[in-house]
Amino acid sequence: MLIATILSQRTKDDNTRRASDGLFRRYGTVEELAEADPDEVAALIRPAGFPKQKSRAIVDCCRLLRDEHGCRVPEDTEALLGLPMVGRKTAACVRAYAMGIPAVCVDTHVHRISNLMGLVDTRDPLGTEMELMRITPRDRWIDINKYLVRHGQVVCLPNRPRCERCPVSHMCDHFSGRGA
């Protein structure tokens, strides 16, 4: 999950899937990836974009996991943030979806929609994460990303929200004009 989430950065889900499938067909363990040639990894993950940066990060990440964490992905957010190409969103996604630990994963969809709807009034994803954690019951944190990302991909599109199709438009500051 950690490596797939790194691959997913700044690309589409289909590209992430293709890159992950190719990578994990060739390398099945942290140890194998820690010893991998970054150029070979780059060729395998090319569909995900930024192959040189991501391949170096993946190999380095697996070396750190092997050498400092006993080949296990740490549960602690701060330890996760110490891994290459792992920011708050990636750490939260790994904690939530791979480990079942309550976390709020804030990507561009979650940040944009939370502000458009008037759930939060924040300037950046970190502020959105903190505010959503404050106003949402802990047992629902994982659901936030799951539902708002899908909503942002299908209904509340970045440049042309489909407010007429939105089942929650009656609660939305953007639709009602309160957020303008």
PDB file of C-alpha atoms in Angstrom:
ATOM      1  CA  MET A   1       0.000   0.000   0.000  1.00  0.00           C
ATOM      2  CA  LEU A   2       2.830   2.431   0.822  1.00  0.00           C
ATOM      3  CA  ILE A   3       4.565   1.913  -2.521  1.00  0.00           C
ATOM      4  CA  ALA A   4       1.286   2.066  -4.458  1.00  0.00           C
ATOM      5  CA  THR A   5       0.413   5.322  -2.695  1.00  0.00           C
ATOM      6  CA  ILE A   6       3.788   6.797  -3.645  1.00  0.00           C
ATOM      7  CA  LEU A   7       3.124   5.716  -7.230  1.00  0.00           C
ATOM      8  CA  SER A   8      -0.330   7.333  -7.125  1.00  0.00           C
ATOM      9  CA  GLN A   9       1.051  10.811  -6.525  1.00  0.00           C
ATOM     10  CA  ARG A  10       0.186  13.170  -9.392  1.00  0.00           C
ATOM     11  CA  THR A  11      -1.295  10.482 -11.631  1.00  0.00           C
ATOM     12  CA  LYS A  12      -4.575   8.727 -12.411  1.00  0.00           C
ATOM     13  CA  ASP A  13      -5.753   5.537 -10.749  1.00  0.00           C
ATOM     14  CA  ASP A  14      -5.427   3.457 -13.940  1.00  0.00           C
ATOM     15  CA  ASN A  15      -1.800   4.531 -14.345  1.00  0.00           C
ATOM     16  CA  THR A  16      -1.091   3.704 -10.706  1.00  0.00           C
ATOM     17  CA  ARG A  17      -2.622   0.260 -11.154  1.00  0.00           C
ATOM     18  CA  ARG A  18      -0.578  -0.493 -14.273  1.00  0.00           C
ATOM     19  CA  ALA A  19       2.652   0.682 -12.654  1.00  0.00           C
ATOM     20  CA  SER A  20       1.957  -1.209  -9.414  1.00  0.00           C
ATOM     21  CA  ASP A  21       1.088  -4.418 -11.246  1.00  0.00           C
ATOM     22  CA  GLY A  22       4.311  -4.317 -13.254  1.00  0.00           C
ATOM     23  CA  LEU A  23       6.448  -3.442 -10.250  1.00  0.00           C
ATOM     24  CA  PHE A  24       4.993  -6.070  -7.906  1.00  0.00           C
ATOM     25  CA  ARG A  25       5.133  -8.787 -10.563  1.00  0.00           C
ATOM     26  CA  ARG A  26       8.899  -8.268 -10.663  1.00  0.00           C
ATOM     27  CA  TYR A  27       9.586  -7.408  -7.003  1.00  0.00           C
ATOM     28  CA  GLY A  28       7.628  -9.165  -4.288  1.00  0.00           C
ATOM     29  CA  THR A  29       9.357  -8.063  -1.098  1.00  0.00           C
ATOM     30  CA  VAL A  30      10.817  -5.022   0.616  1.00  0.00           C
ATOM     31  CA  GLU A  31      14.227  -6.697   0.490  1.00  0.00           C
ATOM     32  CA  GLU A  32      14.034  -7.202  -3.278  1.00  0.00           C
ATOM     33  CA  LEU A  33      13.034  -3.588  -3.871  1.00  0.00           C
ATOM     34  CA  ALA A  34      15.741  -2.353  -1.495  1.00  0.00           C
ATOM     35  CA  GLU A  35      18.335  -4.036  -3.735  1.00  0.00           C
ATOM     36  CA  ALA A  36      16.668  -3.105  -7.035  1.00  0.00           C
ATOM     37  CA  ASP A  37      18.298  -1.064  -9.771  1.00  0.00           C
ATOM     38  CA  PRO A  38      16.427   2.287  -9.801  1.00  0.00           C
ATOM     39  CA  ASP A  39      16.604   2.371 -13.620  1.00  0.00           C
ATOM     40  CA  GLU A  40      14.853  -0.993 -13.845  1.00  0.00           C
ATOM     41  CA  VAL A  41      12.237   0.166 -11.350  1.00  0.00           C
ATOM     42  CA  ALA A  42      11.776   3.381 -13.378  1.00  0.00           C
ATOM     43  CA  ALA A  43      11.057   1.355 -16.522  1.00  0.00           C
ATOM     44  CA  LEU A  44       8.434  -0.700 -14.686  1.00  0.00           C
ATOM     45  CA  ILE A  45       6.650   2.278 -13.130  1.00  0.00           C
ATOM     46  CA  ARG A  46       6.750   4.597 -16.151  1.00  0.00           C
ATOM     47  CA  PRO A  47       2.904   4.571 -16.504  1.00  0.00           C
ATOM     48  CA  ALA A  48       2.642   6.386 -13.149  1.00  0.00           C
ATOM     49  CA  GLY A  49       4.733   9.333 -14.343  1.00  0.00           C
ATOM     50  CA  PHE A  50       7.873  10.851 -12.837  1.00  0.00           C
ATOM     51  CA  PRO A  51       9.614   7.466 -13.049  1.00  0.00           C
ATOM     52  CA  LYS A  52      13.125   8.629 -12.084  1.00  0.00           C
ATOM     53  CA  GLN A  53      11.994  10.462  -8.947  1.00  0.00           C
ATOM     54  CA  LYS A  54       9.551   7.772  -7.882  1.00  0.00           C
ATOM     55  CA  SER A  55      11.918   4.877  -8.569  1.00  0.00           C
ATOM     56  CA  ARG A  56      14.685   6.441  -6.484  1.00  0.00           C
ATOM     57  CA  ALA A  57      12.202   7.176  -3.689  1.00  0.00           C
ATOM     58  CA  ILE A  58      10.810   3.623  -3.761  1.00  0.00           C
ATOM     59  CA  VAL A  59      14.242   1.989  -3.619  1.00  0.00           C
ATOM     60  CA  ASP A  60      15.410   4.375  -0.873  1.00  0.00           C
ATOM     61  CA  CYS A  61      12.151   3.891   1.038  1.00  0.00           C
ATOM     62  CA  CYS A  62      12.548   0.115   0.940  1.00  0.00           C
ATOM     63  CA  ARG A  63      16.155   0.393   2.102  1.00  0.00           C
ATOM     64  CA  LEU A  64      15.008   2.450   5.092  1.00  0.00           C
ATOM     65  CA  LEU A  65      12.212  -0.012   5.814  1.00  0.00           C
ATOM     66  CA  ARG A  66      14.711  -2.880   5.688  1.00  0.00           C
ATOM     67  CA  ASP A  67      17.501  -1.187   7.611  1.00  0.00           C
ATOM     68  CA  GLU A  68      15.579   0.820  10.203  1.00  0.00           C
ATOM     69  CA  HIS A  69      12.147  -0.770  10.534  1.00  0.00           C
ATOM     70  CA  GLY A  70      12.692  -4.515  10.167  1.00  0.00           C
ATOM     71  CA  CYS A  71      10.967  -4.562   6.744  1.00  0.00           C
ATOM     72  CA  ARG A  72       7.744  -3.303   8.312  1.00  0.00           C
ATOM     73  CA  VAL A  73       5.930  -0.092   7.494  1.00  0.00           C
ATOM     74  CA  PRO A  74       5.789   1.993  10.681  1.00  0.00           C
ATOM     75  CA  GLU A  75       2.392   2.931  12.099  1.00  0.00           C
ATOM     76  CA  ASP A  76       3.552   6.241  13.544  1.00  0.00           C
ATOM     77  CA  THR A  77       2.874   9.290  11.360  1.00  0.00           C
ATOM     78  CA  GLU A  78       6.202  10.923  12.180  1.00  0.00           C
ATOM     79  CA  ALA A  79       8.118   7.755  11.251  1.00  0.00           C
ATOM     80  CA  LEU A  80       6.180   7.531   7.984  1.00  0.00           C
ATOM     81  CA  LEU A  81       6.970  11.179   7.227  1.00  0.00           C
ATOM     82  CA  GLY A  82      10.663  10.282   7.487  1.00  0.00           C
ATOM     83  CA  LEU A  83      10.387   8.063   4.401  1.00  0.00           C
ATOM     84  CA  PRO A  84      11.093   9.445   0.889  1.00  0.00           C
ATOM     85  CA  MET A  85       8.086  10.973  -0.905  1.00  0.00           C
ATOM     86  CA  VAL A  86       5.829  10.392   2.105  1.00  0.00           C
ATOM     87  CA  GLY A  87       3.868  13.464   3.081  1.00  0.00           C
ATOM     88  CA  ARG A  88       0.863  13.798   5.346  1.00  0.00           C
ATOM     89  CA  LYS A  89      -1.624  12.549   2.743  1.00  0.00           C
ATOM     90  CA  THR A  90       0.412   9.447   1.920  1.00  0.00           C
ATOM     91  CA  ALA A  91       1.014   8.723   5.613  1.00  0.00           C
ATOM     92  CA  ALA A  92      -2.697   9.129   6.389  1.00  0.00           C
ATOM     93  CA  CYS A  93      -3.734   6.907   3.465  1.00  0.00           C
ATOM     94  CA  VAL A  94      -1.360   4.144   4.547  1.00  0.00           C
ATOM     95  CA  ARG A  95      -2.485   4.382   8.167  1.00  0.00           C
ATOM     96  CA  ALA A  96      -6.180   4.414   7.220  1.00  0.00           C
ATOM     97  CA  TYR A  97      -6.417   1.960   4.337  1.00  0.00           C
ATOM     98  CA  ALA A  98      -3.565  -0.458   5.053  1.00  0.00           C
ATOM     99  CA  MET A  99      -3.597  -0.406   8.856  1.00  0.00           C
ATOM    100  CA  GLY A 100      -7.179   0.544   9.731  1.00  0.00           C
ATOM    101  CA  ILE A 101      -5.944   3.382  11.956  1.00  0.00           C
ATOM    102  CA  PRO A 102      -8.301   6.387  11.954  1.00  0.00           C
ATOM    103  CA  ALA A 103      -6.754   9.120   9.807  1.00  0.00           C
ATOM    104  CA  VAL A 104      -8.032  11.917   7.562  1.00  0.00           C
ATOM    105  CA  CYS A 105      -6.469  11.713   4.089  1.00  0.00           C
ATOM    106  CA  VAL A 106      -6.614  15.162   2.504  1.00  0.00           C
ATOM    107  CA  ASP A 107      -5.909  15.344  -1.211  1.00  0.00           C
ATOM    108  CA  THR A 108      -6.915  18.068  -3.661  1.00  0.00           C
ATOM    109  CA  HIS A 109     -10.504  16.763  -3.874  1.00  0.00           C
ATOM    110  CA  VAL A 110     -10.995  16.654  -0.101  1.00  0.00           C
ATOM    111  CA  HIS A 111      -9.448  20.102   0.388  1.00  0.00           C
ATOM    112  CA  ARG A 112     -11.423  21.699  -2.464  1.00  0.00           C
ATOM    113  CA  ILE A 113     -14.804  20.133  -1.702  1.00  0.00           C
ATOM    114  CA  SER A 114     -14.572  20.647   2.070  1.00  0.00           C
ATOM    115  CA  ASN A 115     -13.993  24.356   1.448  1.00  0.00           C
ATOM    116  CA  LEU A 116     -16.587  24.678  -1.341  1.00  0.00           C
ATOM    117  CA  MET A 117     -19.253  23.078   0.808  1.00  0.00           C
ATOM    118  CA  GLY A 118     -18.385  25.256   3.781  1.00  0.00           C
ATOM    119  CA  LEU A 119     -17.366  22.360   6.018  1.00  0.00           C
ATOM    120  CA  VAL A 120     -14.063  24.164   6.607  1.00  0.00           C
ATOM    121  CA  ASP A 121     -12.531  27.509   5.752  1.00  0.00           C
ATOM    122  CA  THR A 122      -8.861  26.660   5.304  1.00  0.00           C
ATOM    123  CA  ARG A 123      -6.000  27.709   3.057  1.00  0.00           C
ATOM    124  CA  ASP A 124      -4.083  24.464   2.771  1.00  0.00           C
ATOM    125  CA  PRO A 125      -4.488  20.682   3.097  1.00  0.00           C
ATOM    126  CA  LEU A 126      -2.895  20.607   6.568  1.00  0.00           C
ATOM    127  CA  GLY A 127      -5.451  23.113   7.844  1.00  0.00           C
ATOM    128  CA  THR A 128      -8.223  21.094   6.212  1.00  0.00           C
ATOM    129  CA  GLU A 129      -6.947  17.882   7.819  1.00  0.00           C
ATOM    130  CA  MET A 130      -6.814  19.441  11.271  1.00  0.00           C
ATOM    131  CA  GLU A 131     -10.243  21.056  10.958  1.00  0.00           C
ATOM    132  CA  LEU A 132     -11.896  17.892   9.587  1.00  0.00           C
ATOM    133  CA  MET A 133     -10.385  15.921  12.476  1.00  0.00           C
ATOM    134  CA  ARG A 134     -11.828  18.467  14.890  1.00  0.00           C
ATOM    135  CA  ILE A 135     -15.386  18.433  13.481  1.00  0.00           C
ATOM    136  CA  THR A 136     -15.726  14.762  12.523  1.00  0.00           C
ATOM    137  CA  PRO A 137     -16.090  11.788  14.862  1.00  0.00           C
ATOM    138  CA  ARG A 138     -12.860   9.754  14.888  1.00  0.00           C
ATOM    139  CA  ASP A 139     -14.635   6.591  13.730  1.00  0.00           C
ATOM    140  CA  ARG A 140     -15.632   8.391  10.481  1.00  0.00           C
ATOM    141  CA  TRP A 141     -12.222   9.866   9.549  1.00  0.00           C
ATOM    142  CA  ILE A 142     -11.425   7.120   7.042  1.00  0.00           C
ATOM    143  CA  ASP A 143     -14.757   7.701   5.273  1.00  0.00           C
ATOM    144  CA  ILE A 144     -14.002  11.349   4.497  1.00  0.00           C
ATOM    145  CA  ASN A 145     -11.444  10.641   1.779  1.00  0.00           C
ATOM    146  CA  LYS A 146     -13.342   7.691   0.342  1.00  0.00           C
ATOM    147  CA  TYR A 147     -16.546   9.659  -0.218  1.00  0.00           C
ATOM    148  CA  LEU A 148     -15.217  13.123  -1.048  1.00  0.00           C
ATOM    149  CA  VAL A 149     -12.679  11.842  -3.586  1.00  0.00           C
ATOM    150  CA  ARG A 150     -15.388   9.903  -5.426  1.00  0.00           C
ATOM    151  CA  HIS A 151     -17.696  12.933  -5.228  1.00  0.00           C
ATOM    152  CA  GLY A 152     -14.911  15.103  -6.681  1.00  0.00           C
ATOM    153  CA  GLN A 153     -14.258  12.659  -9.524  1.00  0.00           C
ATOM    154  CA  VAL A 154     -17.893  12.212 -10.540  1.00  0.00           C
ATOM    155  CA  VAL A 155     -20.015  15.178  -9.419  1.00  0.00           C
ATOM    156  CA  CYS A 156     -18.071  18.110  -8.028  1.00  0.00           C
ATOM    157  CA  LEU A 157     -15.515  18.364 -10.813  1.00  0.00           C
ATOM    158  CA  PRO A 158     -12.709  20.924 -10.312  1.00  0.00           C
ATOM    159  CA  ASN A 159     -13.580  23.254 -13.191  1.00  0.00           C
ATOM    160  CA  ARG A 160     -17.236  22.476 -13.679  1.00  0.00           C
ATOM    161  CA  PRO A 161     -19.120  21.191 -10.657  1.00  0.00           C
ATOM    162  CA  ARG A 162     -22.349  19.441 -11.583  1.00  0.00           C
ATOM    163  CA  CYS A 163     -24.421  21.086  -8.871  1.00  0.00           C
ATOM    164  CA  GLU A 164     -27.685  20.040 -10.543  1.00  0.00           C
ATOM    165  CA  ARG A 165     -26.681  16.373 -10.042  1.00  0.00           C
ATOM    166  CA  CYS A 166     -25.351  16.813  -6.520  1.00  0.00           C
ATOM    167  CA  PRO A 167     -27.332  15.035  -3.793  1.00  0.00           C
ATOM    168  CA  VAL A 168     -25.983  17.415  -1.130  1.00  0.00           C
ATOM    169  CA  SER A 169     -26.210  20.711  -3.039  1.00  0.00           C
ATOM    170  CA  HIS A 170     -28.863  21.939  -0.592  1.00  0.00           C
ATOM    171  CA  MET A 171     -26.164  21.866   2.123  1.00  0.00           C
ATOM    172  CA  CYS A 172     -23.400  23.368  -0.014  1.00  0.00           C
ATOM    173  CA  ASP A 173     -22.136  26.939   0.398  1.00  0.00           C
ATOM    174  CA  HIS A 174     -20.923  27.019  -3.222  1.00  0.00           C
ATOM    175  CA  PHE A 175     -24.325  26.015  -4.648  1.00  0.00           C
ATOM    176  CA  SER A 176     -26.253  28.386  -2.410  1.00  0.00           C
ATOM    177  CA  GLY A 177     -23.871  31.270  -3.051  1.00  0.00           C
ATOM    178  CA  ARG A 178     -22.854  31.518   0.618  1.00  0.00           C
ATOM    179  CA  GLY A 179     -19.255  30.617  -0.184  1.00  0.00           C
ATOM    180  CA  ALA A 180     -18.686  33.112  -2.982  1.00  0.00           C
TER     181      ALA A 180
END
